[in-house]
Coordinates of C-alpha atoms and ligand atoms in Angstrom, one line a residue:
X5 CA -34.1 -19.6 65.4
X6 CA -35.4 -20.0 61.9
X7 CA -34.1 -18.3 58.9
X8 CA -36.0 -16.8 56.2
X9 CA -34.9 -15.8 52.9
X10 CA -36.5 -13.0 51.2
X11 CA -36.7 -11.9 47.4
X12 CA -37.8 -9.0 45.3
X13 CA -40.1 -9.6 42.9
X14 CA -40.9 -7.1 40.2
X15 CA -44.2 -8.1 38.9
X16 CA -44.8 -7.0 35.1
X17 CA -47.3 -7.5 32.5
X18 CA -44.9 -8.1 30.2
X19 CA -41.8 -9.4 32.2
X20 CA -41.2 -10.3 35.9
X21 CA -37.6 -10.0 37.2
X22 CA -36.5 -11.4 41.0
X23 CA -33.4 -10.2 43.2
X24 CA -32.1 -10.6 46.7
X25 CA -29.3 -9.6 48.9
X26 CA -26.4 -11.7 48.3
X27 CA -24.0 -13.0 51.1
X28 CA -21.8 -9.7 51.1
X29 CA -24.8 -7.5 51.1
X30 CA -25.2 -6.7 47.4
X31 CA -28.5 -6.5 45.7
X32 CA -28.4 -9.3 42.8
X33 CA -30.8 -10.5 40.0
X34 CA -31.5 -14.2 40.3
X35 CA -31.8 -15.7 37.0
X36 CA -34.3 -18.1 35.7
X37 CA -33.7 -21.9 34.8
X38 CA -33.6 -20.7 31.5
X39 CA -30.2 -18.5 32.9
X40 CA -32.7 -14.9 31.6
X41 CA -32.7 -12.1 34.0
X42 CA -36.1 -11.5 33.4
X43 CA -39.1 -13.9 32.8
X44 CA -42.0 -13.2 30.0
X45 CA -45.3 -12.6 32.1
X46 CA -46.0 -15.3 29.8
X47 CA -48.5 -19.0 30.4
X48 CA -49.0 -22.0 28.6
X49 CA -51.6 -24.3 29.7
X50 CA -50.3 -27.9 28.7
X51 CA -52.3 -30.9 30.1
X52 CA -51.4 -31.1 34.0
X53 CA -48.4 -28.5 33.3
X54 CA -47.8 -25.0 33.7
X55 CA -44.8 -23.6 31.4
X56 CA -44.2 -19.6 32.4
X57 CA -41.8 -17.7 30.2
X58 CA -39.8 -17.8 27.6
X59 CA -40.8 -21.2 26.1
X60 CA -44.6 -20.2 26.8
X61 CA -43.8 -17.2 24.9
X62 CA -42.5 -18.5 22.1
X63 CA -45.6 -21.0 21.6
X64 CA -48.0 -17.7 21.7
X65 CA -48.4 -17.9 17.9
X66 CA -48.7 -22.0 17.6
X67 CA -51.3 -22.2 20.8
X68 CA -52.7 -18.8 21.3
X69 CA -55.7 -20.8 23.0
X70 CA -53.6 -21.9 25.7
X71 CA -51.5 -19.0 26.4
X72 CA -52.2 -16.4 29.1
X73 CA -50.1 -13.0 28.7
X74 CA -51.1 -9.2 30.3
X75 CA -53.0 -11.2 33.2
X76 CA -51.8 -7.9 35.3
X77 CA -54.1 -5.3 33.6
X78 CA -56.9 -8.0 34.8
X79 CA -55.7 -8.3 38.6
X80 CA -58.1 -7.3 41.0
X81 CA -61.3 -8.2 38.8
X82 CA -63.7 -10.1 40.0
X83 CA -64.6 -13.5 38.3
X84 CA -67.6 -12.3 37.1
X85 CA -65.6 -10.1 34.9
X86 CA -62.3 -12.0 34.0
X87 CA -61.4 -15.9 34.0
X88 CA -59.8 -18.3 32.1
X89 CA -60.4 -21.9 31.4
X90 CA -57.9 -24.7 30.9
X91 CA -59.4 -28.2 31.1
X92 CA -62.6 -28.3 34.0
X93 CA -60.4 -25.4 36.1
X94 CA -61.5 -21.8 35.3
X95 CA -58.6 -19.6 37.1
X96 CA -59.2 -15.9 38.3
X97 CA -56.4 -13.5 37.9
X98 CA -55.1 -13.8 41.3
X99 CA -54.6 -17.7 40.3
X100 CA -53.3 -17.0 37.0
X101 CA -50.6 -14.4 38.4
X102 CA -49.6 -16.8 41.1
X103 CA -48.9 -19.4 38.8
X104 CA -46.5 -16.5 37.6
X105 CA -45.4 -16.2 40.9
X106 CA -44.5 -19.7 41.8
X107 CA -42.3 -20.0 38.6
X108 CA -40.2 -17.1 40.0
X109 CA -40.0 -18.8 43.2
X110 CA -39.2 -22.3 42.4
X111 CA -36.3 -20.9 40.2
X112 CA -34.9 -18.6 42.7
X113 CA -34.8 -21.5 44.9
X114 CA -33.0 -23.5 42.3
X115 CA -30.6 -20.9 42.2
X116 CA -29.8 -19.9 45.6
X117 CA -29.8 -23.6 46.7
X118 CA -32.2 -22.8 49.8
X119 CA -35.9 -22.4 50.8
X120 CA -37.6 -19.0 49.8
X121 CA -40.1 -17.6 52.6
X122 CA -40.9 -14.2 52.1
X123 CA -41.2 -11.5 49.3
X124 CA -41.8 -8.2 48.6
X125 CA -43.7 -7.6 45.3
X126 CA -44.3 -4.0 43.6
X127 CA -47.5 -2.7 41.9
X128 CA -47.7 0.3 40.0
X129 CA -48.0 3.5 42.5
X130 CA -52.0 3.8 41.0
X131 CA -53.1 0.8 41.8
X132 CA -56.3 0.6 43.8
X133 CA -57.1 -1.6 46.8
X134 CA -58.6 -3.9 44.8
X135 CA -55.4 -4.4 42.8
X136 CA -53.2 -4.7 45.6
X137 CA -55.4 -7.1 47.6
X138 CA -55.1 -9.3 44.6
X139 CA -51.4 -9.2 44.3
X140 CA -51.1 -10.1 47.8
X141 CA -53.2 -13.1 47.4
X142 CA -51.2 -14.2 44.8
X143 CA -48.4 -14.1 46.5
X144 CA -49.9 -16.2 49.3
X145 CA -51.1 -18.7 46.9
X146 CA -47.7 -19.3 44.9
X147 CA -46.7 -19.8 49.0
X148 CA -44.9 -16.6 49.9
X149 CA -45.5 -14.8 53.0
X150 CA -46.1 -11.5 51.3
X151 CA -43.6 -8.8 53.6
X152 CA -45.0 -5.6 52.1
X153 CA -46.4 -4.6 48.7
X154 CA -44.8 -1.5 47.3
X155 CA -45.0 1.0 44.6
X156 CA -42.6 0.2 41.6
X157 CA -41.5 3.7 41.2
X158 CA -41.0 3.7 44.9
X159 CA -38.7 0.7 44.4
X160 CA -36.5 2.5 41.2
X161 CA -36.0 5.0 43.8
X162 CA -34.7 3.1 46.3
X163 CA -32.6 1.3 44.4
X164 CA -31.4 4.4 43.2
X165 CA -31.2 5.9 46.1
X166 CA -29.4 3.3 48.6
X167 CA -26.2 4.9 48.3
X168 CA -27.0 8.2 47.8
X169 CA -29.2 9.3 51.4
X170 CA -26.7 11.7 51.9
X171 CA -27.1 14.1 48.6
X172 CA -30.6 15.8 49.1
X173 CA -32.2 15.8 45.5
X174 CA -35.7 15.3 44.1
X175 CA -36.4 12.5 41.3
X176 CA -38.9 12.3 39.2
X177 CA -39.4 8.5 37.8
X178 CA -40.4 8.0 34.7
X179 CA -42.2 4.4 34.4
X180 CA -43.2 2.7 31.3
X181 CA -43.4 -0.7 31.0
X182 CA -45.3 -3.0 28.8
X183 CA -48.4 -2.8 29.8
X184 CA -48.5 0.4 32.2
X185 CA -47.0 3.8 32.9
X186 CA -46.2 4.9 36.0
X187 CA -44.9 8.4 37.5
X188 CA -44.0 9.4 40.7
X189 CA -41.8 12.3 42.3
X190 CA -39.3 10.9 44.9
X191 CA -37.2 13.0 47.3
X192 CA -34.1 11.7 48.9
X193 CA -32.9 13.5 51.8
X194 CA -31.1 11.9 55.1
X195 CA -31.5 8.7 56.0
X196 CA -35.8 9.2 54.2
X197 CA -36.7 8.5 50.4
X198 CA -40.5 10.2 50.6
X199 CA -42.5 10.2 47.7
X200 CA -44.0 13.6 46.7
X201 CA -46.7 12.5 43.9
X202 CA -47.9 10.4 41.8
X203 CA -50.1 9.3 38.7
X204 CA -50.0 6.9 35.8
X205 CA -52.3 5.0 33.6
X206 CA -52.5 1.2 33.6
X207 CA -53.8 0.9 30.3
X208 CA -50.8 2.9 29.0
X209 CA -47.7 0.8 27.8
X210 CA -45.7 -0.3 25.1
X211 CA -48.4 -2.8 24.1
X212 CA -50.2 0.6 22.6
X213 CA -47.2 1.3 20.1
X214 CA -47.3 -2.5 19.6
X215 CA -51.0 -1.7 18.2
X216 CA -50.6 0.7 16.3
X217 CA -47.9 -1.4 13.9
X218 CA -50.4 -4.2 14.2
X219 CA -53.3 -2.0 12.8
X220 CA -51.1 -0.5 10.3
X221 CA -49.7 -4.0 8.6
X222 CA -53.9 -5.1 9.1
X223 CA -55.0 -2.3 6.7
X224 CA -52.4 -2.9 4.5
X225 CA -53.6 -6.3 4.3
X226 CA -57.8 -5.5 4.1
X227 CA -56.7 -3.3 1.0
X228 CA -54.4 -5.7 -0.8
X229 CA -56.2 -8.8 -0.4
X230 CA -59.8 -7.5 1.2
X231 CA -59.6 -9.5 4.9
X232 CA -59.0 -9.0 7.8
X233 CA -56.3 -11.0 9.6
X234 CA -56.6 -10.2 13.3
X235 CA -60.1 -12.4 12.7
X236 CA -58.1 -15.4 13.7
X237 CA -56.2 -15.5 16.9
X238 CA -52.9 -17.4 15.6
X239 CA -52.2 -14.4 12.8
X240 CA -53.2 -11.9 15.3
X241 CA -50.7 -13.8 18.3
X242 CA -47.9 -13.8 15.0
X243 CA -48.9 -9.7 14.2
X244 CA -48.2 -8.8 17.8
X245 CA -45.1 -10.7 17.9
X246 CA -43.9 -9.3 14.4
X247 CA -45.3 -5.7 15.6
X248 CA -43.0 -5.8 18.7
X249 CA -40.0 -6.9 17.2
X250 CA -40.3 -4.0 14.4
X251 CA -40.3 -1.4 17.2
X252 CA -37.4 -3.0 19.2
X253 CA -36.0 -2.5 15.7
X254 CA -36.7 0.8 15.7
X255 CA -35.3 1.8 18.6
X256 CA -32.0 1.6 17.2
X257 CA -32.5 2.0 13.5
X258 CA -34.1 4.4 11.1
X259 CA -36.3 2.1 8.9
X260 CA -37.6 -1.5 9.7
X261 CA -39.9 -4.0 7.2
X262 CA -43.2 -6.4 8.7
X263 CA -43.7 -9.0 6.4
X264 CA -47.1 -10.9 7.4
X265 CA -48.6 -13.9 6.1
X266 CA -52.1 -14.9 6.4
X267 CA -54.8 -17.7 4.3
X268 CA -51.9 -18.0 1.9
X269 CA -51.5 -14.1 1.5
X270 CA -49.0 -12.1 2.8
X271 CA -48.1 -7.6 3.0
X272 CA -45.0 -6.1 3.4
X273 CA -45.3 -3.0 5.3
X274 CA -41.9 -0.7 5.0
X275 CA -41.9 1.8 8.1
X276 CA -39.8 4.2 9.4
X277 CA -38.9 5.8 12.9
X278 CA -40.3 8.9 11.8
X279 CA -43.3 8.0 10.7
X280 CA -43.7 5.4 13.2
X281 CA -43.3 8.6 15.4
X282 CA -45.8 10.4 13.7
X283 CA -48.2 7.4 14.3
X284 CA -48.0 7.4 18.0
X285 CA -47.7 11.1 18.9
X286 CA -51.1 10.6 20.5
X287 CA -49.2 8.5 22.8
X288 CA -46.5 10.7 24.2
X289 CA -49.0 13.4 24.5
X290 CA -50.5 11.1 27.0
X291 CA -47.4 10.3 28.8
X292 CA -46.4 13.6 28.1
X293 CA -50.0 15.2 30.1
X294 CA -49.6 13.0 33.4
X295 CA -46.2 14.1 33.5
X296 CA -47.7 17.5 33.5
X297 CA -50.0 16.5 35.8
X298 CA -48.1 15.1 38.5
X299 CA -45.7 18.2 38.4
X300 CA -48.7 19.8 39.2
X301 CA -49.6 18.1 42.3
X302 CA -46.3 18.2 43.5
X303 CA -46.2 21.8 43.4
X304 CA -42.8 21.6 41.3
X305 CA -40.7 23.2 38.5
X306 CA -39.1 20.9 36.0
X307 CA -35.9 22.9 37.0
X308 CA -36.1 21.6 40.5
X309 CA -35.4 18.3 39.7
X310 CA -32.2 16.4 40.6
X311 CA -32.4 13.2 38.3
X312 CA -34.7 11.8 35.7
X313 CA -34.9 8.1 36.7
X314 CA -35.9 6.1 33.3
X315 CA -37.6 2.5 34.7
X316 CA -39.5 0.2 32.1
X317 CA -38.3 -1.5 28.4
X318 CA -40.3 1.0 26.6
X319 CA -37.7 3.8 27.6
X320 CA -35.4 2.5 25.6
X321 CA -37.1 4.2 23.1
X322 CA -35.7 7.7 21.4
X323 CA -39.4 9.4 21.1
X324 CA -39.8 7.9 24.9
X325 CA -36.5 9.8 26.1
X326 CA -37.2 12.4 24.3
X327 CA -40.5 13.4 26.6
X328 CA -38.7 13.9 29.4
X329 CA -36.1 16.2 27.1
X330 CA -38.8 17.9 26.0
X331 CA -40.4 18.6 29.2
X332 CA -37.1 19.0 31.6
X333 CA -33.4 20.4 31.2
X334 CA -32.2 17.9 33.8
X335 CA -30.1 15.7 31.7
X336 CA -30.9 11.4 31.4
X337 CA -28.5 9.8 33.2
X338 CA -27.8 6.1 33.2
X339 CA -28.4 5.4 36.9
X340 CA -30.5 2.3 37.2
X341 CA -31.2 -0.6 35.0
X342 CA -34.8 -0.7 33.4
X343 CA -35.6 -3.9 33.7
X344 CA -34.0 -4.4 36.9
X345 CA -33.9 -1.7 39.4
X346 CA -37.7 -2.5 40.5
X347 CA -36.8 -6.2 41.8
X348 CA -33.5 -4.7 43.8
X349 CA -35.5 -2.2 45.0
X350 CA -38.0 -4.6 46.3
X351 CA -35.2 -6.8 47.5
X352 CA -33.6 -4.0 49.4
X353 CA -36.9 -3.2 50.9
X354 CA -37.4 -6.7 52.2
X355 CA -34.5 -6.6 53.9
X356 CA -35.6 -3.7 55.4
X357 CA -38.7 -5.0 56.6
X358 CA -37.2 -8.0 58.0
X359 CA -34.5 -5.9 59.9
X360 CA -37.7 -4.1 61.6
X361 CA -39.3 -7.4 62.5
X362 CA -36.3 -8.4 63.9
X363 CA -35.9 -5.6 66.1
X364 CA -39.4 -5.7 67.2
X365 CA -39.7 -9.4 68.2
X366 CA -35.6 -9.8 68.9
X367 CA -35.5 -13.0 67.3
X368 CA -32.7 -13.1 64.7
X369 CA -34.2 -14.2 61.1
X370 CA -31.2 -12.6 59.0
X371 CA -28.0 -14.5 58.3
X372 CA -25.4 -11.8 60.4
X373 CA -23.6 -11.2 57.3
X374 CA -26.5 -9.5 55.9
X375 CA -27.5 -8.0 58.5
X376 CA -23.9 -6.1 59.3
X377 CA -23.5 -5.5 55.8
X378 CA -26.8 -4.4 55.1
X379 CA -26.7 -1.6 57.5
X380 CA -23.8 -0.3 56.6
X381 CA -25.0 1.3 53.6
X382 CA -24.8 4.5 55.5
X383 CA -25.0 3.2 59.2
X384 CA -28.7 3.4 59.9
X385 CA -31.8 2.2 58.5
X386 CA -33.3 3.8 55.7
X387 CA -37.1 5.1 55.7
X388 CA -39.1 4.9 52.9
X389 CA -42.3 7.1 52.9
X390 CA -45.3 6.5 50.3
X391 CA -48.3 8.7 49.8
X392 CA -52.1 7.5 48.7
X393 CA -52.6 7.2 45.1
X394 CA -56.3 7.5 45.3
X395 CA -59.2 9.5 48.0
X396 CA -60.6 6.7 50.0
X397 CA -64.0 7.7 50.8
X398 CA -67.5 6.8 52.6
X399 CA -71.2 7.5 50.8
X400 CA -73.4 9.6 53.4
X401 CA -76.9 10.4 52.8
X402 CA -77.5 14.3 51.8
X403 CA -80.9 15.2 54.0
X404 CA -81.3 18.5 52.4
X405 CA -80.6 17.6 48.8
X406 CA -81.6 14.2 49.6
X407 CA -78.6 12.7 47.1
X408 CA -75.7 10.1 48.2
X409 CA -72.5 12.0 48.5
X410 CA -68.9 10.7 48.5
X411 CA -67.1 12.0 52.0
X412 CA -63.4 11.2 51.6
X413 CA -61.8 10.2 54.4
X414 CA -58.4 9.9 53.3
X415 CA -57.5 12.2 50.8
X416 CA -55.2 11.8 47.8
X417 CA -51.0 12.4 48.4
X418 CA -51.8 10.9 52.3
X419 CA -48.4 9.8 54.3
X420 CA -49.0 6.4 54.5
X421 CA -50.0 4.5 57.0
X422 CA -52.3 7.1 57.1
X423 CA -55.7 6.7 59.8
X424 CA -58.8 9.3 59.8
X425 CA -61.4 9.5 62.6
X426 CA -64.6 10.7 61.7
X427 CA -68.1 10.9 63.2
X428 CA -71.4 10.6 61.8
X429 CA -75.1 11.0 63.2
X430 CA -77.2 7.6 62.3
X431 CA -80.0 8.3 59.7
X432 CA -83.2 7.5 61.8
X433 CA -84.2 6.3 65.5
X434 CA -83.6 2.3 65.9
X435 CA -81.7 1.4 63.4
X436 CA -80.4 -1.8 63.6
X437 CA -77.6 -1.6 62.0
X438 CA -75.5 0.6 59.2
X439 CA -74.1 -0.4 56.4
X440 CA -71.2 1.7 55.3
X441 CA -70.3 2.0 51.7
X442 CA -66.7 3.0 51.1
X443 CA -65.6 3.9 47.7
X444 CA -62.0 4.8 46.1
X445 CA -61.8 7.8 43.8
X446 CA -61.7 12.0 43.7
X447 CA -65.5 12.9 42.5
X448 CA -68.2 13.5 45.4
X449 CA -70.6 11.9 43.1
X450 CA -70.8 8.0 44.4
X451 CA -71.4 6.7 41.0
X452 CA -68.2 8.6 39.6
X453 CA -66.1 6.1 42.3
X454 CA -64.8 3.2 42.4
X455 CA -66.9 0.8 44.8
X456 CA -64.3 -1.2 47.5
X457 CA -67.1 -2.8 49.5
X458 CA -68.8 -2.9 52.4
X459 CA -68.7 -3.3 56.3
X460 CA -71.9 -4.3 57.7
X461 CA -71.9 -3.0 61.1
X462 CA -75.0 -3.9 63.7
X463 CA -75.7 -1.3 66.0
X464 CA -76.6 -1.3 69.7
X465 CA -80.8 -1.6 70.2
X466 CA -82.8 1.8 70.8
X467 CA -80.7 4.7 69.4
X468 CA -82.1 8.1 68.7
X469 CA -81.5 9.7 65.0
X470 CA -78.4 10.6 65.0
X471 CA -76.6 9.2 67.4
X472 CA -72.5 9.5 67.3
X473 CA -71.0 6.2 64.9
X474 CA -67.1 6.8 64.8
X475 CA -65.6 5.0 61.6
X476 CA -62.0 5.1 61.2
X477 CA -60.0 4.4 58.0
X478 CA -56.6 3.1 58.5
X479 CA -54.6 2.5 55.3
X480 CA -51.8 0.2 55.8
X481 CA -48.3 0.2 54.5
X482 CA -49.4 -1.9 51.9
X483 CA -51.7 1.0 50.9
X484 CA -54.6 -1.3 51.5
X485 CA -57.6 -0.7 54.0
X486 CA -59.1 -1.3 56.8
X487 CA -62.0 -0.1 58.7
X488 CA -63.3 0.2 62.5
X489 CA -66.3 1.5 63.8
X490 CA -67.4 2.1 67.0
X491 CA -70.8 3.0 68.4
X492 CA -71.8 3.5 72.0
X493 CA -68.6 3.0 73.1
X494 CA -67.9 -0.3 71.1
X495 CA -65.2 -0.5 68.6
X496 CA -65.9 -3.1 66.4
X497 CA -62.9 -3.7 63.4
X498 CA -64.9 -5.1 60.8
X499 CA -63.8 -7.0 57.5
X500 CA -64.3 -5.1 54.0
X501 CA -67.0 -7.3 51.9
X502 CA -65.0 -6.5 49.4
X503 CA -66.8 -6.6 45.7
X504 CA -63.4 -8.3 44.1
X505 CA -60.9 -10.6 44.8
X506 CA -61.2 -14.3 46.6
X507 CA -62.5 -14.6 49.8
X508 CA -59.7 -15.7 52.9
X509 CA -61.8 -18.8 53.1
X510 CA -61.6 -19.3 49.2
X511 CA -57.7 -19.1 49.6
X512 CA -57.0 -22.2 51.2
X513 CA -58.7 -23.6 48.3
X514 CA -57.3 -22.5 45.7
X515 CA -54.0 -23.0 47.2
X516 CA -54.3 -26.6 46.8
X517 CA -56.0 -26.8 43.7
X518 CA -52.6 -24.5 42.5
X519 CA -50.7 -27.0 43.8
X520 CA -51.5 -29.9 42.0
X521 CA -49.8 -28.4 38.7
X522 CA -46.9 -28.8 38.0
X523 CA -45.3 -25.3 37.0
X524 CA -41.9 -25.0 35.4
Ligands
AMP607 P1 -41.3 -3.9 31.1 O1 -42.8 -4.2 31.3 O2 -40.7 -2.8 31.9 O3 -40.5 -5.1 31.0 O4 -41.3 -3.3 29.6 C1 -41.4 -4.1 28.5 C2 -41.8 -3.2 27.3 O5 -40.7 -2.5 26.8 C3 -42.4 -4.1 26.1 O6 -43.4 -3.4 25.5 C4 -41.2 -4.1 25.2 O7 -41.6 -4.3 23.9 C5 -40.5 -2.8 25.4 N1 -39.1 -2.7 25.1 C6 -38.1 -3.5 25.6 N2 -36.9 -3.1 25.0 C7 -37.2 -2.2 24.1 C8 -36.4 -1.5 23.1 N3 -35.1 -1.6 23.0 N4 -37.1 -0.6 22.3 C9 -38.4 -0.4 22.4 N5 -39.2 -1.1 23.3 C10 -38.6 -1.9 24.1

């Protein structure tokens, strides 16, 4: 019998955080080496060494051209449209977030004094297949058998809710982080936590208010002294440092000063929290209209809601808290820790997984301790259901308005796993084979959708126009997809080509190439 050991791992873009089940069956944060609780999404290149965190964070302003931070807003992209280059060794984003990765891993083994195997990691509930392929391949490159990926809002929830399956209430999580903002409606009811909806934006976050004070001070400086000092990437890097610690600032006080320095010049800008307020009301409309939105879709009333859960740093913030005020009489309640609940709930959830693989293959892989303990949260095993984020669909060929149109397959708010069956006639007599197109997205219009890939399918010789194809979508638990077609009575599961992300054969590769840096 081998043991594993499994970790949550809440992967920001501004800060990562890491828990695990602890001997009596509590859900713990494991510190860094550095002793922090959480870890700066933060890299620094040095010749043959990898430094993530705090200590790469802190040399953002003296080498901005070795530093890597918000690599998360870039998972998913293909090469073609984001690298970066240290030395001869350009790194995609997968590479560059499991260098991340492997930083959290090494120092939770530190910690816990044993071998870590397996992780569950947590993506924002919007992100595509694209974005959740990558994260897995991240995690398989920093060496972790990836359990499950799972939505962080999902993960607030269950962190929340692990001792509460008994009280039937609805929660609505309100997510903003540093780089993204996330919401989703959760309802907690028996032994279940199902989500109801959800929407966000990834390019939403507390980087956005950071901008704004950056742009401000900027001005000030083009009109007293007539430059412009994001031109060169070490003020800029010192702006956005100076810009972030002014709103921490004003989070708890009325008035704050930014005093920045540039060619020998400097500006002192004085602001306060009201008229930073003012400043970035554009913002909370924004988070203000998805929250809106995703009431919407969920069919609810703010008065139907049992608990506000506030996840993210950003909601430390008065104007941020005062949204949800705004929009719902359901009082904010300290209930979960922002910067931590989304790793517990990923380490709760691995736990869970691992219990199911256990029962399925009957060999034990859980120290008993755990596994007693574990389940006696409320004497059974807790489900946790998630819905689609996006429509998966496939382009067909319109004969009467001769135009591609997008036919989705699996619609938007989905239980997952979910699996649609449909068929289609094949455009003309003998062809060879079909190449189906599927795209992610809510428009009919192809171009309006977000291309996954392809599946190349040949097709038996000599079949008439229109001959029956069955393709069947079946998204996973990891909300990510995969397809099988089947023609004349052949089902044939086929690989997605998919436009992003590295190839399984490009994995191996890149695994060892990783693994001749040293990463601290
Ligand atoms: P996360 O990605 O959840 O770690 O959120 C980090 C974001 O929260 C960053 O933009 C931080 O600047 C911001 N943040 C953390 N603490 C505070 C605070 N007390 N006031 C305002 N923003 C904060």
């Amino acid at each position: 019998m081998s043991q594993r050991k499994a970790i949550g791992i809440d992967l920001g873009t501004t800060f990562s955080a890491v828990a695990h089940i602890d001997a009596y069956g509590k859900p713990q944060i494991i510190p860094n080496s550095e002793s922090e609780r959480i870890t700066p999404s933060v890299i620094l290149f040095e010749a043959g060494n990898v430094v993530v965190g705090t200590v790469a964070k802190n040399n953002c302003v003296a080498e901005p051209e070795r530093i890597v931070d918000f690599v998360k807003r870039e998972i998913g992209k293909p090469k073609e449209q984001f690298d970066r280059q240290f030395g001869d060794k350009v790194y995609s984003a997968e590479e560059l977030s499991a260098l991340i990765l492997t930083k959290l891993k090494v120092d939770a083994e530190k910690y816990l004094q044993e071998p870590v195997t397996d992780a569950v990691i947590t993506v924002p509930a919007y992100f595509n297949d694209a974005e959740r392929t990558a994260t897995i391949t991240a995690g398989q490159l920093a060496g972790l058998n990836v359990l499950q990926i799972i939505n962080e809002p999902t993960a607030a929830a269950v962190a929340y809710g692990v001792d509460k399956l008994d009280q039937d209430q609805t929660v609505f999580v309100f997510d903003l982080g540093g780089g993204t903002f996330d919401v989703t409606i959760m309802r907690i009811d028996g032994q279940k936590i199902e989500m109801l909806a959800t929407n966000g934006d990834h390019r939403l976050g507390g980087k956005d208010w950071d901008d704004v004070i950056v742009n401000m001070v900027a001005e000030q400086f083009d009109r007293e002294h007539g430059e412009n000092p994001l031109l060169d990437l070490q003020s800029y890097q010192d702006l956005q440092s100076r810009a972030l610690a002014a709103k921490i600032q004003l989070s708890s006080r009325q008035r704050t000063a930014i005093v920045h320095s540039y060619n020998g010049k400097s500006v002192k800008v004085e602001l306060t929290r009201e008229e930073f307020e003012r400043q970035t009301r554009h913002l909370v409309e924004k988070c203000k209209a998805i929250c809106e939105l995703v009431m919407q879709e969920a069919q609810l009333d703010w008065t139907a809601l049992g608990k506000v859960l506030l996840v993210g740093g950003m909601t430390r913030m008065p104007m941020v808290r005062n949204i949800i005020s705004e929009l719902s009489p359901t009082p904010l309640g300290e209930d979960v820790n922002p910067d931590e609940a989304v790793a517990i709930g990923a380490a709760i959830q691995a736990i869970l997984v691992l219990l199911e693989e256990e029962e399925v293959s009957g060999e034990r892989v859980l120290p008993e301790g755990t596994r007693q303990q574990f389940s006696s949260y409320d004497g059974g095993l807790m489900q946790v259901t998630n819905i689609t984020s996006h429509t998966l669909g496939v382009v067909l060929w319109n004969e009467n308005e001769l135009q591609e149109y997008v036919y989705p397959m699996i619609g938007k708010m989905s239980p997952i796993p979910a699996v649609a069956k449909n068929h289609f006639g094949t455009a003309s007599a003998n062809m060879p084979r079909a190449v189906v197109r599927i795209v992610e997205g809510e428009s009919t219009m192809p171009a309006e959708c977000t291309p996954l890939g392809i599946c190349d399918i040949k097709l038996p010789p000599f079949l008439p126009k229109g001959s029956p194809v069955e393709l069947v979508y079946e998204y996973n638990a990891n909300q990510v997809l995969e397809v099988a077609v089947q023609a004349c009575g052949n089902q044939t599961r086929i690989s997605i080509e998919r436009n992003t992300g590295l190839a399984p054969s490009e994995i191996e590769a890149a695994k060892a190439g990783l693994a001749e840096l040293n990463v601290t």
